[in-house]
Amino acid sequence: MRTVFHEKLDELTGQLAKLCGQAGLSMKSATQALLDADLAAAEQVISDHDQMGALRATAEQAAFALLALQQPVAGDLRVVFSAIQIIGDVERMDALAVHVAKIARLRYPDHVVYGEVSDCFADMGRLAVELGESARQVLLTPDPAAAARLREEDNAMDDLYRRLFGLLMSPTWQHGVPAAVDTALLGRFYERFADHAVEVGRRVIFVATGTLPAEEDISTY
Amino acid sequence: MRTVFHEKLDELTGQLAKLCGQAGLSMKSATQALLDADLAAAEQVISDHDQMGALRATAEQAAFALLALQQPVAGDLRVVFSAIQIIGDVERMDALAVHVAKIARLRYPDHVVYGEVSDCFADMGRLAVELGESARQVLLTPDPAAAARLREEDNAMDDLYRRLFGLLMSPTWQHGVPAAVDTALLGRFYERFADHAVEVGRRVIFVATGTLPAEEDISTY
């Protein structure tokens, strides 16, 4: 029989999963705002952020209450402990989508990115949505092997990030300094988004196995 | 009489304080590496990161053990709960110092920044050290007013960040695209460092008062 405590634990996990999926969808809209100079999409991401903040606050209070009232141990404690850390990661994932949307809004009605760079961000956007969805799924079905695969998706994001910097740092870059600055920061936002999704995967592995996988090395950028 | 439990709680807080102070010192060395093209300083920051990682892992295990074995409530629970979040912030602060050091190392023996930009980073570096030190102090002496003042130091960092972007985006920028990209990312690393220090302050206010201050708005960059 499921206890009320375990129902509350599942509810907390469900909130985290929802936040991950939503962060992916925010990055999808932010990417659309960026590629299509779509102001409405940008505004949507920015206004959704408050709603996500309310859900994060609810999840944080739920985690605190579970610790205070139920004093979980062992595997149950790992769920709550990891939830506190995952809330931090989904906060950043959502904030990074907002950063992308705000650059699109700042440059509107101009496009921020062009040609090959634009293709690169389209791929990064698709990957970000996948990462948000993968993080959502591994929270709901905590399979350590699936959680570890988030790192492979992150490797694909890192490849795109390097491709982007190859374009940016090339002597053939034609779009001037302001566009280069926007592009570099945007690239960083997608790359960090992926890193946070990997962190969610690491925490899921900790919940499932009791062992936290090693952190990834810090890249040069 | 202090109980063993409260001694362990103080020990955890002491570890977090040490991590904040060390992150500030890492940013000091990283800034020196950047401004003086000092390869040894850069290497030091990068190799210190592993040591910091070990201390973070110890702090995380201590927080877990306190929850598992002592099942704290009320104010004591707030200390442990916040510690879990602060560990995430100091991880990022240290990683951001490593990012600065890695850019300095990548461009060595060349300088990455020049003239006015260099002055800006010198100021940002000084502020980062102050922020690390302020975060350390408010952890050790949890004064909500002092914790709130971290936001003022962060405002000063934001001003510098805007000044930097004014230089970067100006038509008079003379240093080309690759230097602009480095400068933009470096600026972002300092600005994020400050944000994480502010987060530490917010958590200290939560520990002291039971109420978490509002998050700051997300800036355009």
Tab-separated table of C-alpha atoms in Angstrom:
chain	number	residue	atom	x	y	z
A	1	MET	CA	0.000	0.000	0.000
A	2	ARG	CA	1.247	3.485	-0.900
A	3	THR	CA	1.512	5.742	2.114
A	4	VAL	CA	0.574	9.415	2.095
A	5	PHE	CA	4.295	10.098	2.418
A	6	HIS	CA	5.100	8.234	-0.796
A	7	GLU	CA	2.254	9.969	-2.576
A	8	LYS	CA	3.758	13.309	-1.566
A	9	LEU	CA	7.182	12.155	-2.722
A	10	ASP	CA	5.735	11.176	-6.112
A	11	GLU	CA	3.958	14.503	-6.310
A	12	LEU	CA	7.269	16.311	-5.748
A	13	THR	CA	8.958	14.214	-8.442
A	14	GLY	CA	6.048	14.961	-10.766
A	15	GLN	CA	6.515	18.705	-10.202
A	16	LEU	CA	10.223	18.451	-11.032
A	17	ALA	CA	9.452	16.445	-14.167
A	18	LYS	CA	6.924	19.055	-15.242
A	19	LEU	CA	9.469	21.832	-14.665
A	20	CYS	CA	12.040	20.013	-16.850
A	21	GLY	CA	9.579	19.449	-19.665
A	22	GLN	CA	8.410	23.072	-19.440
A	23	ALA	CA	11.997	24.353	-19.539
A	24	GLY	CA	12.481	22.392	-22.762
A	25	LEU	CA	9.303	23.906	-24.216
A	26	SER	CA	10.448	27.381	-23.155
A	27	MET	CA	13.690	26.806	-25.012
A	28	LYS	CA	11.656	25.663	-28.027
A	29	SER	CA	9.681	28.928	-28.043
A	30	ALA	CA	12.813	30.966	-27.358
A	31	THR	CA	14.525	29.326	-30.344
A	32	GLN	CA	11.512	30.123	-32.493
A	33	ALA	CA	11.677	33.727	-31.279
A	34	LEU	CA	15.340	33.801	-32.232
A	35	LEU	CA	15.108	32.179	-35.665
A	36	ASP	CA	11.903	33.858	-36.837
A	37	ALA	CA	12.255	37.200	-34.992
A	38	ASP	CA	8.949	36.205	-33.396
A	39	LEU	CA	8.198	38.779	-30.720
A	40	ALA	CA	5.074	37.028	-29.412
A	41	ALA	CA	7.046	33.819	-28.790
A	42	ALA	CA	9.716	35.809	-26.929
A	43	GLU	CA	7.118	37.547	-24.751
A	44	GLN	CA	5.484	34.205	-23.979
A	45	VAL	CA	8.736	32.719	-22.656
A	46	ILE	CA	9.365	35.784	-20.529
A	47	SER	CA	5.877	35.832	-19.014
A	48	ASP	CA	5.825	32.035	-18.464
A	49	HIS	CA	8.899	32.445	-16.280
A	50	ASP	CA	6.859	33.808	-13.364
A	51	GLN	CA	4.503	30.857	-13.518
A	52	MET	CA	7.462	28.484	-13.478
A	53	GLY	CA	8.832	30.406	-10.506
A	54	ALA	CA	5.616	29.779	-8.587
A	55	LEU	CA	5.813	26.052	-9.347
A	56	ARG	CA	9.464	25.981	-8.257
A	57	ALA	CA	8.572	27.688	-4.981
A	58	THR	CA	5.817	25.103	-4.403
A	59	ALA	CA	8.262	22.258	-5.054
A	60	GLU	CA	10.816	23.800	-2.694
A	61	GLN	CA	8.244	24.157	0.075
A	62	ALA	CA	7.111	20.563	-0.506
A	63	ALA	CA	10.697	19.307	-0.185
A	64	PHE	CA	11.168	21.295	3.021
A	65	ALA	CA	7.893	19.991	4.481
A	66	LEU	CA	8.786	16.382	3.624
A	67	LEU	CA	12.060	16.748	5.519
A	68	ALA	CA	10.470	18.531	8.476
A	69	LEU	CA	7.415	16.336	8.944
A	70	GLN	CA	8.394	12.924	7.586
A	71	GLN	CA	12.125	12.806	8.289
A	72	PRO	CA	12.852	10.403	5.437
A	73	VAL	CA	15.908	8.152	5.413
A	74	ALA	CA	17.891	6.113	2.852
A	75	GLY	CA	16.372	6.061	-0.658
A	76	ASP	CA	13.493	8.372	0.274
A	77	LEU	CA	15.941	10.927	1.649
A	78	ARG	CA	17.963	10.713	-1.570
A	79	VAL	CA	14.813	11.649	-3.509
A	80	VAL	CA	14.223	14.783	-1.428
A	81	PHE	CA	17.916	15.721	-1.231
A	82	SER	CA	18.219	15.464	-5.020
A	83	ALA	CA	14.966	17.351	-5.517
A	84	ILE	CA	16.479	20.384	-3.753
A	85	GLN	CA	19.400	20.314	-6.172
A	86	ILE	CA	17.245	19.665	-9.240
A	87	ILE	CA	15.071	22.687	-8.424
A	88	GLY	CA	18.254	24.773	-8.766
A	89	ASP	CA	18.989	23.218	-12.147
A	90	VAL	CA	15.508	23.731	-13.585
A	91	GLU	CA	15.586	27.338	-12.371
A	92	ARG	CA	18.697	27.893	-14.461
A	93	MET	CA	17.299	26.005	-17.482
A	94	ASP	CA	14.268	28.246	-17.489
A	95	ALA	CA	16.324	31.407	-16.898
A	96	LEU	CA	18.554	30.493	-19.863
A	97	ALA	CA	15.494	30.188	-22.121
A	98	VAL	CA	14.473	33.654	-20.897
A	99	HIS	CA	17.932	34.995	-21.770
A	100	VAL	CA	17.569	33.692	-25.336
A	101	ALA	CA	14.082	35.205	-25.591
A	102	LYS	CA	15.310	38.556	-24.253
A	103	ILE	CA	18.053	38.811	-26.875
A	104	ALA	CA	15.476	38.043	-29.601
A	105	ARG	CA	13.204	40.742	-28.155
A	106	LEU	CA	16.027	43.271	-27.839
A	107	ARG	CA	16.949	42.954	-31.536
A	108	TYR	CA	13.355	42.742	-32.832
A	109	PRO	CA	12.330	43.381	-35.638
A	110	ASP	CA	15.843	42.484	-36.787
A	111	HIS	CA	17.029	38.908	-36.872
A	112	VAL	CA	19.870	38.141	-34.485
A	113	VAL	CA	21.379	35.283	-36.468
A	114	TYR	CA	21.845	34.354	-40.120
A	115	GLY	CA	22.693	31.472	-42.461
A	116	GLU	CA	24.921	28.770	-41.018
A	117	VAL	CA	24.726	30.272	-37.531
A	118	SER	CA	20.971	30.130	-37.723
A	119	ASP	CA	21.125	26.426	-38.714
A	120	CYS	CA	23.375	25.801	-35.738
A	121	PHE	CA	20.886	27.377	-33.324
A	122	ALA	CA	18.022	25.420	-34.918
A	123	ASP	CA	19.937	22.224	-34.074
A	124	MET	CA	20.814	23.478	-30.587
A	125	GLY	CA	17.166	24.354	-29.982
A	126	ARG	CA	16.014	20.874	-31.038
A	127	LEU	CA	18.595	19.282	-28.754
A	128	ALA	CA	17.559	21.482	-25.837
A	129	VAL	CA	13.943	20.345	-26.221
A	130	GLU	CA	15.129	16.719	-26.330
A	131	LEU	CA	17.239	17.248	-23.210
A	132	GLY	CA	14.333	18.802	-21.317
A	133	GLU	CA	12.144	15.861	-22.369
A	134	SER	CA	14.821	13.279	-21.454
A	135	ALA	CA	15.248	14.884	-18.042
A	136	ARG	CA	11.479	14.787	-17.572
A	137	GLN	CA	11.316	11.110	-18.491
A	138	VAL	CA	14.209	9.952	-16.298
A	139	LEU	CA	12.636	11.705	-13.341
A	140	LEU	CA	9.363	9.863	-13.905
A	141	THR	CA	11.043	6.523	-14.715
A	142	PRO	CA	14.373	6.630	-12.902
A	143	ASP	CA	16.490	4.372	-15.122
A	144	PRO	CA	20.218	4.984	-14.507
A	145	ALA	CA	21.129	3.922	-18.062
A	146	ALA	CA	18.661	6.404	-19.576
A	147	ALA	CA	19.899	9.094	-17.161
A	148	ALA	CA	23.479	8.445	-18.258
A	149	ARG	CA	22.454	8.904	-21.904
A	150	LEU	CA	21.709	12.575	-21.181
A	151	ARG	CA	25.471	13.026	-21.307
A	152	GLU	CA	25.508	11.785	-24.914
A	153	GLU	CA	22.912	14.374	-25.870
A	154	ASP	CA	25.077	16.931	-24.082
A	155	ASN	CA	28.085	15.814	-26.131
A	156	ALA	CA	26.081	16.545	-29.266
A	157	MET	CA	25.343	20.026	-27.843
A	158	ASP	CA	29.050	20.550	-27.139
A	159	ASP	CA	29.843	19.623	-30.761
A	160	LEU	CA	27.362	22.247	-31.967
A	161	TYR	CA	28.852	24.779	-29.575
A	162	ARG	CA	32.325	24.141	-30.994
A	163	ARG	CA	30.947	24.406	-34.547
A	164	LEU	CA	29.396	27.745	-33.621
A	165	PHE	CA	32.689	29.027	-32.214
A	166	GLY	CA	34.478	27.822	-35.353
A	167	LEU	CA	32.162	30.070	-37.382
A	168	LEU	CA	32.507	32.966	-34.956
A	169	MET	CA	36.275	32.937	-34.666
A	170	SER	CA	36.881	32.412	-38.386
A	171	PRO	CA	38.457	35.281	-40.383
A	172	THR	CA	35.522	34.889	-42.797
A	173	TRP	CA	32.962	36.040	-40.160
A	174	GLN	CA	30.957	38.734	-41.971
A	175	HIS	CA	28.372	39.878	-39.458
A	176	GLY	CA	30.368	42.277	-37.326
A	177	VAL	CA	31.100	42.508	-33.621
A	178	PRO	CA	27.609	43.019	-32.102
A	179	ALA	CA	26.218	39.932	-33.881
A	180	ALA	CA	29.299	37.969	-32.797
A	181	VAL	CA	28.743	38.974	-29.174
A	182	ASP	CA	25.067	37.967	-29.320
A	183	THR	CA	25.970	34.676	-30.976
A	184	ALA	CA	28.636	33.812	-28.408
A	185	LEU	CA	26.319	34.479	-25.488
A	186	LEU	CA	23.419	32.641	-27.097
A	187	GLY	CA	25.663	29.656	-27.699
A	188	ARG	CA	26.698	29.702	-24.083
A	189	PHE	CA	23.039	29.779	-22.967
A	190	TYR	CA	22.210	26.604	-24.940
A	191	GLU	CA	25.360	24.876	-23.787
A	192	ARG	CA	24.611	25.634	-20.115
A	193	PHE	CA	21.022	24.503	-20.555
A	194	ALA	CA	22.341	21.098	-21.640
A	195	ASP	CA	24.768	20.947	-18.698
A	196	HIS	CA	21.919	21.455	-16.241
A	197	ALA	CA	19.901	18.665	-17.892
A	198	VAL	CA	22.943	16.394	-17.437
A	199	GLU	CA	22.997	17.402	-13.767
A	200	VAL	CA	19.387	16.262	-13.427
A	201	GLY	CA	20.481	12.918	-14.891
A	202	ARG	CA	23.365	12.672	-12.391
A	203	ARG	CA	20.966	13.270	-9.501
A	204	VAL	CA	18.584	10.622	-10.810
A	205	ILE	CA	21.509	8.166	-10.891
A	206	PHE	CA	22.299	9.098	-7.280
A	207	VAL	CA	18.685	8.456	-6.267
A	208	ALA	CA	18.641	5.090	-8.025
A	209	THR	CA	22.076	3.797	-7.020
A	210	GLY	CA	23.235	5.830	-4.008
A	211	THR	CA	26.364	6.859	-5.936
A	212	LEU	CA	26.838	10.229	-7.628
A	213	PRO	CA	28.659	9.989	-11.011
A	214	ALA	CA	31.740	12.185	-11.493
A	215	GLU	CA	31.243	15.773	-12.647
A	216	GLU	CA	32.194	16.549	-16.199
A	217	ASP	CA	35.389	18.472	-16.903
A	218	ILE	CA	35.004	22.209	-17.364
A	219	SER	CA	35.417	23.127	-21.024
A	220	THR	CA	37.559	26.079	-22.064
A	221	TYR	CA	34.569	28.324	-22.744
B	1	MET	CA	25.861	23.426	26.173
B	2	ARG	CA	26.576	22.827	22.488
B	3	THR	CA	25.484	19.396	21.331
B	4	VAL	CA	27.488	17.235	18.935
B	5	PHE	CA	24.728	17.937	16.409
B	6	HIS	CA	25.249	21.685	16.602
B	7	GLU	CA	28.991	21.245	16.356
B	8	LYS	CA	28.472	19.310	13.116
B	9	LEU	CA	26.113	21.990	11.839
B	10	ASP	CA	28.731	24.660	12.560
B	11	GLU	CA	31.348	22.537	10.856
B	12	LEU	CA	29.182	22.343	7.723
B	13	THR	CA	28.644	26.117	7.761
B	14	GLY	CA	32.399	26.573	8.184
B	15	GLN	CA	33.033	24.426	5.106
B	16	LEU	CA	30.598	26.502	3.045
B	17	ALA	CA	32.225	29.720	4.269
B	18	LYS	CA	35.641	28.390	3.317
B	19	LEU	CA	34.364	27.441	-0.142
B	20	CYS	CA	32.993	30.982	-0.685
B	21	GLY	CA	36.227	32.626	0.411
B	22	GLN	CA	38.243	30.242	-1.764
B	23	ALA	CA	36.023	30.931	-4.785
B	24	GLY	CA	36.764	34.640	-4.318
B	25	LEU	CA	40.496	33.925	-4.136
B	26	SER	CA	40.260	31.747	-7.252
B	27	MET	CA	38.625	34.658	-9.062
B	28	LYS	CA	41.449	36.897	-7.797
B	29	SER	CA	44.080	34.593	-9.303
B	30	ALA	CA	42.035	34.126	-12.470
B	31	THR	CA	41.830	37.918	-12.872
B	32	GLN	CA	45.588	38.177	-12.382
B	33	ALA	CA	46.043	35.468	-15.032
B	34	LEU	CA	43.817	37.476	-17.354
B	35	LEU	CA	45.328	40.923	-16.803
B	36	ASP	CA	48.994	39.900	-16.665
B	37	ALA	CA	48.867	36.895	-19.036
B	38	ASP	CA	50.136	34.966	-16.013
B	39	LEU	CA	50.119	31.294	-16.974
B	40	ALA	CA	51.147	30.038	-13.526
B	41	ALA	CA	48.200	31.831	-11.910
B	42	ALA	CA	45.842	30.301	-14.488
B	43	GLU	CA	47.207	26.797	-13.888
B	44	GLN	CA	46.852	27.264	-10.140
B	45	VAL	CA	43.141	28.111	-10.413
B	46	ILE	CA	42.550	25.113	-12.657
B	47	SER	CA	44.373	22.662	-10.379
B	48	ASP	CA	42.793	24.102	-7.198
B	49	HIS	CA	39.399	23.252	-8.660
B	50	ASP	CA	39.821	19.539	-7.874
B	51	GLN	CA	40.659	20.311	-4.252
B	52	MET	CA	37.557	22.484	-4.005
B	53	GLY	CA	35.544	19.634	-5.539
B	54	ALA	CA	36.702	17.318	-2.757
B	55	LEU	CA	35.670	19.855	-0.105
B	56	ARG	CA	32.283	20.286	-1.786
B	57	ALA	CA	31.748	16.516	-1.823
B	58	THR	CA	32.607	16.398	1.899
B	59	ALA	CA	30.123	19.179	2.635
B	60	GLU	CA	27.429	17.441	0.612
B	61	GLN	CA	27.961	14.159	2.449
B	62	ALA	CA	27.876	16.013	5.779
B	63	ALA	CA	24.549	17.646	4.867
B	64	PHE	CA	23.114	14.261	3.863
B	65	ALA	CA	24.329	12.603	7.073
B	66	LEU	CA	22.870	15.401	9.218
B	67	LEU	CA	19.468	14.871	7.608
B	68	ALA	CA	19.665	11.080	7.823
B	69	LEU	CA	20.959	10.737	11.376
B	70	GLN	CA	19.760	13.847	13.185
B	71	GLN	CA	16.489	14.660	11.391
B	72	PRO	CA	16.692	18.371	12.184
B	73	VAL	CA	13.603	20.587	12.251
B	74	ALA	CA	12.820	24.328	12.107
B	75	GLY	CA	15.888	26.600	12.122
B	76	ASP	CA	18.344	23.718	12.119
B	77	LEU	CA	16.631	22.189	9.080
B	78	ARG	CA	16.824	25.566	7.323
B	79	VAL	CA	20.605	25.536	7.822
B	80	VAL	CA	20.995	22.113	6.194
B	81	PHE	CA	18.428	22.786	3.454
B	82	SER	CA	20.193	26.011	2.522
B	83	ALA	CA	23.593	24.331	2.714
B	84	ILE	CA	22.541	21.947	-0.085
B	85	GLN	CA	21.645	24.928	-2.270
B	86	ILE	CA	24.740	26.929	-1.333
B	87	ILE	CA	26.986	24.016	-2.316
B	88	GLY	CA	25.504	24.363	-5.817
B	89	ASP	CA	26.266	28.082	-5.854
B	90	VAL	CA	29.876	27.747	-4.717
B	91	GLU	CA	30.398	25.009	-7.305
B	92	ARG	CA	29.389	27.488	-9.994
B	93	MET	CA	31.460	30.334	-8.495
B	94	ASP	CA	34.544	28.175	-8.602
B	95	ALA	CA	33.758	26.848	-12.095
B	96	LEU	CA	33.394	30.431	-13.360
B	97	ALA	CA	36.852	31.306	-12.009
B	98	VAL	CA	38.161	28.245	-13.874
B	99	HIS	CA	36.499	29.488	-17.074
B	100	VAL	CA	38.293	32.845	-16.744
B	101	ALA	CA	41.598	31.070	-16.077
B	102	LYS	CA	41.096	28.777	-19.073
B	103	ILE	CA	40.569	31.679	-21.467
B	104	ALA	CA	43.749	33.328	-20.120
B	105	ARG	CA	45.614	30.038	-20.636
B	106	LEU	CA	44.185	29.521	-24.126
B	107	ARG	CA	45.432	32.928	-25.320
B	108	TYR	CA	48.790	32.821	-23.500
B	109	PRO	CA	51.340	34.348	-24.154
B	110	ASP	CA	49.014	36.946	-25.671
B	111	HIS	CA	46.916	39.208	-23.510
B	112	VAL	CA	43.166	38.689	-23.880
B	113	VAL	CA	42.122	42.234	-22.928
B	114	TYR	CA	43.471	45.742	-23.375
B	115	GLY	CA	43.107	49.332	-22.181
B	116	GLU	CA	39.695	50.298	-20.895
B	117	VAL	CA	38.420	46.717	-21.091
B	118	SER	CA	41.314	45.629	-18.956
B	119	ASP	CA	40.455	48.316	-16.359
B	120	CYS	CA	36.893	47.046	-16.340
B	121	PHE	CA	38.002	43.488	-15.620
B	122	ALA	CA	40.345	44.710	-12.891
B	123	ASP	CA	37.316	46.307	-11.187
B	124	MET	CA	35.165	43.226	-11.774
B	125	GLY	CA	37.885	41.034	-10.304
B	126	ARG	CA	38.128	43.197	-7.172
B	127	LEU	CA	34.353	43.079	-6.755
B	128	ALA	CA	34.305	39.306	-7.183
B	129	VAL	CA	36.857	38.914	-4.391
B	130	GLU	CA	34.751	41.221	-2.189
B	131	LEU	CA	31.614	39.225	-2.977
B	132	GLY	CA	33.302	35.937	-2.112
B	133	GLU	CA	34.524	37.464	1.144
B	134	SER	CA	31.091	38.963	1.942
B	135	ALA	CA	29.432	35.605	1.312
B	136	ARG	CA	31.995	33.958	3.600
B	137	GLN	CA	31.348	36.466	6.357
B	138	VAL	CA	27.553	36.321	6.252
B	139	LEU	CA	27.705	32.545	6.474
B	140	LEU	CA	29.849	32.759	9.592
B	141	THR	CA	27.870	35.659	11.126
B	142	PRO	CA	24.375	35.348	9.677
B	143	ASP	CA	23.223	38.961	9.717
B	144	PRO	CA	20.265	39.468	7.321
B	145	ALA	CA	21.171	43.142	6.752
B	146	ALA	CA	24.733	42.241	5.768
B	147	ALA	CA	23.412	39.418	3.570
B	148	ALA	CA	21.080	41.858	1.811
B	149	ARG	CA	24.048	44.164	1.102
B	150	LEU	CA	25.478	41.509	-1.228
B	151	ARG	CA	22.873	42.700	-3.696
B	152	GLU	CA	24.400	46.191	-3.632
B	153	GLU	CA	27.793	44.755	-4.501
B	154	ASP	CA	26.070	42.819	-7.275
B	155	ASN	CA	24.531	46.059	-8.574
B	156	ALA	CA	28.036	47.478	-8.848
B	157	MET	CA	29.013	44.359	-10.840
B	158	ASP	CA	26.016	44.846	-13.129
B	159	ASP	CA	27.097	48.450	-13.741
B	160	LEU	CA	30.549	47.239	-14.760
B	161	TYR	CA	28.987	44.599	-16.987
B	162	ARG	CA	26.932	47.258	-18.764
B	163	ARG	CA	30.032	49.472	-19.111
B	164	LEU	CA	31.852	46.515	-20.682
B	165	PHE	CA	29.028	45.920	-23.156
B	166	GLY	CA	29.001	49.622	-23.987
B	167	LEU	CA	32.655	49.312	-25.014
B	168	LEU	CA	32.066	46.067	-26.891
B	169	MET	CA	29.053	47.160	-28.868
B	170	SER	CA	30.477	50.594	-29.727
B	171	PRO	CA	31.389	51.295	-33.373
B	172	THR	CA	34.804	52.385	-32.050
B	173	TRP	CA	35.672	48.822	-30.884
B	174	GLN	CA	39.131	48.203	-32.372
B	175	HIS	CA	40.099	44.741	-31.212
B	176	GLY	CA	38.237	42.554	-33.689
B	177	VAL	CA	35.718	39.754	-33.321
B	178	PRO	CA	37.684	37.075	-31.420
B	179	ALA	CA	38.651	39.540	-28.656
B	180	ALA	CA	35.027	40.736	-28.522
B	181	VAL	CA	33.796	37.162	-28.078
B	182	ASP	CA	36.312	36.495	-25.304
B	183	THR	CA	35.397	39.766	-23.607
B	184	ALA	CA	31.656	39.096	-23.743
B	185	LEU	CA	32.023	35.629	-22.253
B	186	LEU	CA	34.466	36.816	-19.605
B	187	GLY	CA	32.058	39.562	-18.623
B	188	ARG	CA	29.289	37.028	-18.318
B	189	PHE	CA	31.469	34.831	-16.057
B	190	TYR	CA	32.075	37.677	-13.592
B	191	GLU	CA	28.449	38.731	-13.661
B	192	ARG	CA	27.263	35.171	-12.916
B	193	PHE	CA	29.829	34.839	-10.140
B	194	ALA	CA	28.239	37.853	-8.454
B	195	ASP	CA	24.726	36.435	-8.928
B	196	HIS	CA	25.707	33.243	-7.126
B	197	ALA	CA	27.159	35.233	-4.230
B	198	VAL	CA	23.815	37.065	-3.983
B	199	GLU	CA	22.100	33.672	-3.882
B	200	VAL	CA	24.243	32.706	-0.897
B	201	GLY	CA	23.053	35.917	0.779
B	202	ARG	CA	19.405	35.055	0.025
B	203	ARG	CA	19.830	31.641	1.611
B	204	VAL	CA	21.428	33.155	4.699
B	205	ILE	CA	18.409	35.468	5.017
B	206	PHE	CA	16.135	32.416	4.759
B	207	VAL	CA	18.085	30.663	7.522
B	208	ALA	CA	17.922	33.717	9.774
B	209	THR	CA	14.315	34.764	9.144
B	210	GLY	CA	12.462	31.764	7.647
B	211	THR	CA	11.529	33.892	4.619
B	212	LEU	CA	13.274	33.739	1.259
B	213	PRO	CA	13.689	37.164	-0.407
B	214	ALA	CA	12.416	37.516	-4.003
B	215	GLU	CA	14.672	36.496	-6.849
B	216	GLU	CA	16.211	39.236	-8.906
B	217	ASP	CA	14.843	39.952	-12.375
B	218	ILE	CA	16.688	38.338	-15.235
B	219	SER	CA	18.715	40.938	-17.113
B	220	THR	CA	18.716	41.018	-20.906
B	221	TYR	CA	22.131	39.392	-21.195
